[in-house]
Tab-separated table of C-alpha atoms and ligand atoms in Angstrom:
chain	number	residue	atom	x	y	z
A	1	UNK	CA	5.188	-31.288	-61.728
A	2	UNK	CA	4.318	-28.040	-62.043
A	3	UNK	CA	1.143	-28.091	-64.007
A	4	UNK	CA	-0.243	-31.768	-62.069
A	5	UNK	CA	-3.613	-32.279	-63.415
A	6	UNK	CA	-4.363	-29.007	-64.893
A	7	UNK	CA	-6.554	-28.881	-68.034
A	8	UNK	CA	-5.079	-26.698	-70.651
A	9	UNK	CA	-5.819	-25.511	-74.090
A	10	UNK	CA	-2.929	-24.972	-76.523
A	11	UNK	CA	-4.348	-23.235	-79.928
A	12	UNK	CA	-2.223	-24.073	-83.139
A	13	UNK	CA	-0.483	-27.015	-81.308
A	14	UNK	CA	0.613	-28.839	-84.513
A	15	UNK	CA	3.856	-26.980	-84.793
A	16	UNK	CA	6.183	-24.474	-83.554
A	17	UNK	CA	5.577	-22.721	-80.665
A	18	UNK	CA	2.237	-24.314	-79.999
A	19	UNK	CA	3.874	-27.597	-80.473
A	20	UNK	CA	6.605	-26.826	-78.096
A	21	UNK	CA	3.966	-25.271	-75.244
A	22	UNK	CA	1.823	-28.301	-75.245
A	23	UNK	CA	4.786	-30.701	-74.909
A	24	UNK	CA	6.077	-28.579	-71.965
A	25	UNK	CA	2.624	-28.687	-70.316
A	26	UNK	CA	2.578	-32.525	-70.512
A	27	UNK	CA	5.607	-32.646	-69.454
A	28	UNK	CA	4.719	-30.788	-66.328
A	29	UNK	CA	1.753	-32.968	-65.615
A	30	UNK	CA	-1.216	-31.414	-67.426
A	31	UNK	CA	-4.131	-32.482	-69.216
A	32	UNK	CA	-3.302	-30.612	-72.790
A	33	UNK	CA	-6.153	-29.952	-75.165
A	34	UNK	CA	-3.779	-29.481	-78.292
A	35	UNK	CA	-5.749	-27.525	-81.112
A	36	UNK	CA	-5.188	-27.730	-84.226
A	37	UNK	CA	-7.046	-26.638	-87.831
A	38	UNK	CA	-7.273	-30.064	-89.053
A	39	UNK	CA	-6.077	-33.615	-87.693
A	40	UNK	CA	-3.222	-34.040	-89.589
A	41	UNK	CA	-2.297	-30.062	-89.898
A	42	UNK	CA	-3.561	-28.160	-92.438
A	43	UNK	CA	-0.461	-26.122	-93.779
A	44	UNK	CA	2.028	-28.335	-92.449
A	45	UNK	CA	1.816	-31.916	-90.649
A	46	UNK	CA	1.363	-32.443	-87.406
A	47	UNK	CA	4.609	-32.422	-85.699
A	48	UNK	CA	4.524	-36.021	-84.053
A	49	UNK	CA	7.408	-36.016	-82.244
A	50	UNK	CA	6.486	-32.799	-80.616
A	51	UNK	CA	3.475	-33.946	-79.486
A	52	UNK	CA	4.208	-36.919	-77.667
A	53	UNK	CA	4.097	-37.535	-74.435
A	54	UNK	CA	7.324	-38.062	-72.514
A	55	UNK	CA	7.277	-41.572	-70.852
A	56	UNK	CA	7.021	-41.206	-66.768
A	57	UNK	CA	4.760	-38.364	-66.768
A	58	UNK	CA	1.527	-38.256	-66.001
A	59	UNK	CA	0.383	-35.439	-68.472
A	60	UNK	CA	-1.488	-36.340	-71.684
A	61	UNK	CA	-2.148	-34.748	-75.101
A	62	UNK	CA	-5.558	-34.587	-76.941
A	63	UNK	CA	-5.792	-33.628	-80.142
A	64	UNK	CA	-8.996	-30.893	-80.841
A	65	UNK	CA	-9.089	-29.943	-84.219
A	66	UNK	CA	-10.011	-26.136	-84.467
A	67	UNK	CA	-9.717	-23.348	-86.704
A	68	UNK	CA	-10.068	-20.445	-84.659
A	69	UNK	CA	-11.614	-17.678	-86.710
A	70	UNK	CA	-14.812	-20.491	-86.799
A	71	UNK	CA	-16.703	-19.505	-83.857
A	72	UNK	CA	-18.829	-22.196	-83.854
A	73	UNK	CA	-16.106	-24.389	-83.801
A	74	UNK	CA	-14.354	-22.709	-81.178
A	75	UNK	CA	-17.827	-22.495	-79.057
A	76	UNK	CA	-17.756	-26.434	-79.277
A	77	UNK	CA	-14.153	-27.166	-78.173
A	78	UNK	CA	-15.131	-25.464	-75.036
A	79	UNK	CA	-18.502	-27.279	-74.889
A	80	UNK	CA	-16.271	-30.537	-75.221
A	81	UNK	CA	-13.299	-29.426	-72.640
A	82	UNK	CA	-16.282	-29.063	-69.936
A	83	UNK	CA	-17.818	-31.831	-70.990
A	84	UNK	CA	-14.536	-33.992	-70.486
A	85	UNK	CA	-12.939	-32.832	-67.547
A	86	UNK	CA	-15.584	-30.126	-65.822
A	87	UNK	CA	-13.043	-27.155	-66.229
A	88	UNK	CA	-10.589	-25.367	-67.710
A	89	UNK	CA	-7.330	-24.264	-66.265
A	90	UNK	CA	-4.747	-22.612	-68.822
A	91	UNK	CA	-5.442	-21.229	-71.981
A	92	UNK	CA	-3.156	-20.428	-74.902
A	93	UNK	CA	-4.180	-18.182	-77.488
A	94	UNK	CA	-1.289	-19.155	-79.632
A	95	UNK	CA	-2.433	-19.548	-83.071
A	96	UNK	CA	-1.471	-16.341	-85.213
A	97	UNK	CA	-0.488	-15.711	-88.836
A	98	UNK	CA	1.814	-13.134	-90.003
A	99	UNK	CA	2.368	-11.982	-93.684
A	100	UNK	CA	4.394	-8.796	-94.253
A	101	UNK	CA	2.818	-5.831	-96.410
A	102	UNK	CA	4.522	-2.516	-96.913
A	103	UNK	CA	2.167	0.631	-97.016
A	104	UNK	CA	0.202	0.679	-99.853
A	105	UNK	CA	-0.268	-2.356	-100.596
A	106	UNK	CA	-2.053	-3.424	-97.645
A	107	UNK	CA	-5.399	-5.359	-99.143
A	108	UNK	CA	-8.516	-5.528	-97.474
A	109	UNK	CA	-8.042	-9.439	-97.292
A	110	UNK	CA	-4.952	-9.148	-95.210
A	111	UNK	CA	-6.163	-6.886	-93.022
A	112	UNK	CA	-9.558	-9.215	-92.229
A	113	UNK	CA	-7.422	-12.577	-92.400
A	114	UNK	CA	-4.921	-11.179	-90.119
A	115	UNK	CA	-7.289	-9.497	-87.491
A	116	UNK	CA	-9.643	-12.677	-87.532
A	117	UNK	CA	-6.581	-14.985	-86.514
A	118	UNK	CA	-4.516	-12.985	-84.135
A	119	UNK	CA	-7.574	-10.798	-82.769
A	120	UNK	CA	-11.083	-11.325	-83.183
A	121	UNK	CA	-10.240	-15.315	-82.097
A	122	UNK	CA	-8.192	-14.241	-79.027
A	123	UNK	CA	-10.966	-12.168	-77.909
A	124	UNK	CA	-13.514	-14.619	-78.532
A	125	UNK	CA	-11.546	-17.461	-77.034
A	126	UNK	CA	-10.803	-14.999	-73.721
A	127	UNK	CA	-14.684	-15.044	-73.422
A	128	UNK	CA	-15.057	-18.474	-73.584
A	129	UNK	CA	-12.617	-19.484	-71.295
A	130	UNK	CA	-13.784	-16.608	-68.968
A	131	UNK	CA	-16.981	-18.238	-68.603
A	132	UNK	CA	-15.307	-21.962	-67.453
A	133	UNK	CA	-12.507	-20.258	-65.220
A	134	UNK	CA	-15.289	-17.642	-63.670
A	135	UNK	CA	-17.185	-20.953	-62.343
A	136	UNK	CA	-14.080	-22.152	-60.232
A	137	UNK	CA	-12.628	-18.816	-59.539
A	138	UNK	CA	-9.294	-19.891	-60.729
A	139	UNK	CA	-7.785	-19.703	-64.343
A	140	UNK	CA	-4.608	-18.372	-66.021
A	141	UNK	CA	-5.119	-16.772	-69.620
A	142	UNK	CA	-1.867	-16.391	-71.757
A	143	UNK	CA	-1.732	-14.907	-75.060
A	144	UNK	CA	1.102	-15.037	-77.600
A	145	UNK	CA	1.294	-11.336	-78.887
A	146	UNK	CA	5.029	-10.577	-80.228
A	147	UNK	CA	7.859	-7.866	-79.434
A	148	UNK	CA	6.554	-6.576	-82.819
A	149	UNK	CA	3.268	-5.959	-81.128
A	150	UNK	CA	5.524	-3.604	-78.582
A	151	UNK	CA	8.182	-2.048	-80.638
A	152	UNK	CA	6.629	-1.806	-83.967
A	153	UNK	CA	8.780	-2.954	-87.538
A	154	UNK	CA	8.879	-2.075	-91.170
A	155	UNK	CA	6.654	-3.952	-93.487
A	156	UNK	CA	4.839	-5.463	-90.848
A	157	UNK	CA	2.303	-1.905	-89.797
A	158	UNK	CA	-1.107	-5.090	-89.721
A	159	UNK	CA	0.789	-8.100	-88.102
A	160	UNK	CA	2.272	-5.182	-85.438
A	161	UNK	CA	-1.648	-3.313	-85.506
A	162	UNK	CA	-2.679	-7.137	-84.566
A	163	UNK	CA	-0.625	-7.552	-82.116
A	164	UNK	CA	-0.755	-4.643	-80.302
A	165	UNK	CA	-4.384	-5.063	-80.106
A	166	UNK	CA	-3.676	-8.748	-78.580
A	167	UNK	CA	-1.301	-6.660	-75.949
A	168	UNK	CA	-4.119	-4.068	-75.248
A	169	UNK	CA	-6.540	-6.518	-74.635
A	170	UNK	CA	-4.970	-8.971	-72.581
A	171	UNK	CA	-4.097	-6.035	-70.072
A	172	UNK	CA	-8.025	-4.948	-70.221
A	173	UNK	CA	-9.325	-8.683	-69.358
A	174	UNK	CA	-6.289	-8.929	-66.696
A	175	UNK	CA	-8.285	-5.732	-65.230
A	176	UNK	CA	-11.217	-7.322	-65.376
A	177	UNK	CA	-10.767	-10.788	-64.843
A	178	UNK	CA	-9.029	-10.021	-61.706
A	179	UNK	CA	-12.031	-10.110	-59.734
A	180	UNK	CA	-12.922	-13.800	-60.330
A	181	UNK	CA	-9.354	-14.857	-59.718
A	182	UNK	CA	-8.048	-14.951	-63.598
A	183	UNK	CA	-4.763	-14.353	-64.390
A	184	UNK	CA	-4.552	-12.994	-67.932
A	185	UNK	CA	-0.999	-11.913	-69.417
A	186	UNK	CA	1.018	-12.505	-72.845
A	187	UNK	CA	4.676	-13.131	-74.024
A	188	UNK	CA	6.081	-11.545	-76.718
A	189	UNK	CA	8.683	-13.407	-78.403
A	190	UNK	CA	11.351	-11.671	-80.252
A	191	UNK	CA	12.605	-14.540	-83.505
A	192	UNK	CA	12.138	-18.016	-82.706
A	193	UNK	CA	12.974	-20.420	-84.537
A	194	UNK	CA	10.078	-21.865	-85.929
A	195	UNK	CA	7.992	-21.945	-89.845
A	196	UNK	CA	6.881	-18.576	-89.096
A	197	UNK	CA	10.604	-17.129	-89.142
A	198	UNK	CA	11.779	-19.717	-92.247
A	199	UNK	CA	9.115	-18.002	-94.210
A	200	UNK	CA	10.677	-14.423	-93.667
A	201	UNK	CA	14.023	-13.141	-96.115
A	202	UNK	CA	16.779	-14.734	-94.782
A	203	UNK	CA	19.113	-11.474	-95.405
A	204	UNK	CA	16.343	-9.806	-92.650
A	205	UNK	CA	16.683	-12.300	-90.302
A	206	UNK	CA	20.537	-12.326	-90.184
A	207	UNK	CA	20.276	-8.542	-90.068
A	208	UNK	CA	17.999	-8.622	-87.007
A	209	UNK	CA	20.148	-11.484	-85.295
A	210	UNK	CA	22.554	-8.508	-85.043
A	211	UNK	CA	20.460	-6.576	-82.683
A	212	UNK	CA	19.967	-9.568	-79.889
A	213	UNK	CA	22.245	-9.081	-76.994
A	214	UNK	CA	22.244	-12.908	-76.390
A	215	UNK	CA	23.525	-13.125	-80.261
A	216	UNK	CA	21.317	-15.883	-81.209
A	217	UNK	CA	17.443	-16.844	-82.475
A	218	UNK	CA	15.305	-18.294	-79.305
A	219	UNK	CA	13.875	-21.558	-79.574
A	220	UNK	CA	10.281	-22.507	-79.337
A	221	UNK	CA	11.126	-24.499	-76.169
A	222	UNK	CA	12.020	-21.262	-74.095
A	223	UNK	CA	8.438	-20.005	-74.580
A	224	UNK	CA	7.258	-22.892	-73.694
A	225	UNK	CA	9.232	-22.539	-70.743
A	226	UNK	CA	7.818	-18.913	-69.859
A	227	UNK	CA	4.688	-19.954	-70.730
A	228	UNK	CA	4.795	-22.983	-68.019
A	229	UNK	CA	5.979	-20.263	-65.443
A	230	UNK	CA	2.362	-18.273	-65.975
A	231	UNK	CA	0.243	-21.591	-66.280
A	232	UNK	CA	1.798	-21.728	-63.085
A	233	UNK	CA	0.727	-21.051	-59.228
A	234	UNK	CA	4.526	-19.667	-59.596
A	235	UNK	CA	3.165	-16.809	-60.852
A	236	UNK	CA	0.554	-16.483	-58.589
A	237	UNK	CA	0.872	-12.755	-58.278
A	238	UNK	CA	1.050	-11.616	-61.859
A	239	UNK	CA	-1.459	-11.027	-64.054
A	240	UNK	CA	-1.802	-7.689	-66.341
A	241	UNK	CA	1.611	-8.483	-67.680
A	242	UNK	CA	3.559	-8.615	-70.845
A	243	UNK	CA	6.977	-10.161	-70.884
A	244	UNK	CA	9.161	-10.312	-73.433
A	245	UNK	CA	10.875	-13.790	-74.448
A	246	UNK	CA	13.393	-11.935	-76.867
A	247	UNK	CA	17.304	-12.114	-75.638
A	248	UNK	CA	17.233	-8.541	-75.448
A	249	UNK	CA	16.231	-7.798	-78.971
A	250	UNK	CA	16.408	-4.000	-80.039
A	251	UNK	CA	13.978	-3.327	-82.347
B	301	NAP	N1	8.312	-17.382	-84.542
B	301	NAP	C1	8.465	-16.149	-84.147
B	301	NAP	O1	9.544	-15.539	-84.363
B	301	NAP	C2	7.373	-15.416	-83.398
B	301	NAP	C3	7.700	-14.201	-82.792
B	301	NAP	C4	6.717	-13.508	-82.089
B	301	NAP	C5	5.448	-14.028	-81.987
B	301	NAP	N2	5.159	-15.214	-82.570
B	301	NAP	C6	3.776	-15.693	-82.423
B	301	NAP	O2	3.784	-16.999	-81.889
B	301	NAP	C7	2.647	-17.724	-82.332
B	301	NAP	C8	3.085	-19.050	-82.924
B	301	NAP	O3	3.948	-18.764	-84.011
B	301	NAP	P1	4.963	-19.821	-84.629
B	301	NAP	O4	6.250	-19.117	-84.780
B	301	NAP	O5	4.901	-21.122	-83.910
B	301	NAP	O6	4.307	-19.906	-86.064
B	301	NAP	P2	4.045	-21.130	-87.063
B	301	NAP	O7	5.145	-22.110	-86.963
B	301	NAP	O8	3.758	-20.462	-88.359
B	301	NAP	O9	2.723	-21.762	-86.459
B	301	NAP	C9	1.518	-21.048	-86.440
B	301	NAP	C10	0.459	-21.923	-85.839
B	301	NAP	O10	-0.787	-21.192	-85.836
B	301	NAP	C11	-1.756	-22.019	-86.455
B	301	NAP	N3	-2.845	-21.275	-87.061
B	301	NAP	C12	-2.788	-20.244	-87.939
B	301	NAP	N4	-4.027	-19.865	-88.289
B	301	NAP	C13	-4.898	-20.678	-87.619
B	301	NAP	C14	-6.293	-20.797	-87.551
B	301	NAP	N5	-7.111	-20.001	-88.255
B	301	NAP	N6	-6.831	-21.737	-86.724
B	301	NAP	C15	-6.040	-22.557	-86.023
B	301	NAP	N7	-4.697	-22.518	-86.047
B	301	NAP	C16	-4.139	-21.577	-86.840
B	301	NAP	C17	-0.983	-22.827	-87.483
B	301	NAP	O11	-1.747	-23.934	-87.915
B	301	NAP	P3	-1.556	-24.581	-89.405
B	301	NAP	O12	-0.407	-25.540	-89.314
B	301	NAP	O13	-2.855	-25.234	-89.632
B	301	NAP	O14	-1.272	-23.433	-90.320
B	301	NAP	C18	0.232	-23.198	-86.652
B	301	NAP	O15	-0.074	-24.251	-85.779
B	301	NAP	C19	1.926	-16.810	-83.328
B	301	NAP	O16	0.872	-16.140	-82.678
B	301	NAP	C20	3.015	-15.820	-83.727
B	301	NAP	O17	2.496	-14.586	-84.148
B	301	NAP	C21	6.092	-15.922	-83.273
C-alpha cells in the first residue's frame, strides 16, 4: 500500500485518465476525493466500473462534484476536504480540454475556455492545496500537462500554449513550494487511449502511432501508475520535474 491513508484529490475523475488515477490511488490505500463536473458526468457518464473500489483494500472513493473554472466551487471542495479529513495529501490537476484550431481561426472563446480549464484552474487549485499541505509541511502536487505542452504540434498552437503554461508553472511552485516540503511536478502523456484521443481524426492518430518507439497508444492505467509513483514517498526526492508517459513518442 503505497498511498495507506493518504487524502487525495483527483480532478475530472469520471473518466479516462482521471478515472484510471483515482482507481489506482484506492487501490494503493488512499482516501480519493474523485471530482467531477456533475454527479453523473456532465459530457459523458460516470465511468462506474472505474470508480469502484477493489474489494480487500482499504482505500475509498468520494465523489465531489466540481467544475473547475468555478472558483467558488473549487474554494468549497477544499473547505469540505479539510473539513472531512483535516488535510490534504495528493493533488491532481487532471481535468483539461483540448479542441484543435489551426492559425487563423483561433476564436477568442477557445482561447478563454481552454486557458480557464487547463490553466487558470491549475493555478488556482495549486493555491488552494498550497495552503492545506503548507499547514503539515508535507504534500505532493501533480499536474497533467501533455508531451504537446513540450514538443509543440500542428493545429493544436492553444491546447500546446496551455500546456506549456501548466509545465512552466508547475516548475515555478516546485521552486517555491520546496520550502514547506511540497513536491510539485507533472506528466506529460504522449496518446492514451481515452475520449480525448477518440475525438481526434483517426487517419492522425494512426499517423502519430508511427512515431512511438514502443509501437502502440498508452493506456490510462500507466499514468495512473506514474502518477502513484509521485503521490508517493517513492519519490521523495523529486519535485520540479516533468516526465514524460509517452513510449518514446517523437513529436
Ligand atoms: N488522452 C491523451 O492522449 C492525453 C495526452 C496528453 C495529456 N492528456 C491530458 O490528460 C488529462 C485527462 O485527459 P483524458 O485523456 O482523460 O481526457 P477525457 O477523457 O476527455 O477526460 C477529460 C476529463 O476532464 C474533465 N473536465 C473537462 N473540463 C472540466 C471542467 N471545467 N471541470 C471539471 N472537469 C472537467 C472531463 O469531465 P466531463 O466528463 O464533465 O467533460 C473529464 O473527466 C487532460 O488534462 C488532458 O489534456 C491527455
Amino acid at each position: 500500500m503505497l498511498l495507506e491513508q493518504k487524502v487525495c484529490l483527483v480532478t475530472g475523475a469520471n473518466r479516462g485518465i482521471g478515472a484510471a488515477i483515482a482507481k489506482r490511488f484506492a487501490e494503493e490505500g488512499a482516501i480519493v476525493y474523485a471530482a467531477s463536473r456533475s454527479a453523473v458526468g456532465a459530457t459523458a457518464p460516470v465511468d462506474a466500473a472505474a470508480l469502484t473500489v477493489p474489494p480487500g483494500t482499504s482505500g475509498a472513493i468520494i465523489s465531489l462534484q466540481l467544475d473547475v473554472t468555478d472558483a467558488a466551487a473549487m474554494k468549497d471542495a477544499f473547505v469540505r476536504i479539510k473539513k472531512e479529513q483535516g488535510r490534504l495529501d495528493v493533488l491532481v490537476n487532471n481535468a483539461g480540454i483540448m479542441k484543435d484550431a489551426i492559425i487563423g481561426m483561433i476564436s477568442e472563446q477557445l482561447l478563454n475556455e481552454t486557458f480557464a480549464t487547463n490553466v487558470f484552474a491549475v493555478i488556482n487549485a495549486m493555491q488552494l492545496a498550497a495552503k492545506l499541505m503548507q499547514r503539515q509541511s508535507s504534500g505532493s502536487i501533480i499536474n497533467i500537462a501533455s508531451l504537446v505542452g513540450t514538443n509543440g504540434n500542428k493545429n493544436q498552437l492553444v491546447y500546446a500554449a496551455s500546456k506549456g503554461a501548466v509545465i512552466a508553472a508547475t516548475k515555478a511552485a516546485a521552486k517555491e513550494l520546496a520550502a514547506s516540503g511540497i513536491r510539485v511536478n507533472a506528466l506529460a502523456p504522449g496518446m492514451i487511449d481515452t475520449d480525448l484521443l477518440a475525438n481526434t481524426d483517426q487517419t492522425v492518430v494512426t499517423e502519430l502511432t508511427k512515431s512511438i518507439a514502443l509501437g502502440r497508444i498508452g493506456k490510462p492505467s500507466e499514468v495512473a501508475d506514474a502518477c502513484v509513483w509521485l503521490a508517493s514517498g517513492l519519490s521523495s526526492y523529486v519535485t520540479g520535474q516533468i516526465i514524460g508517459v509517452d513510449g518514446a513518442a517523437v513529436m
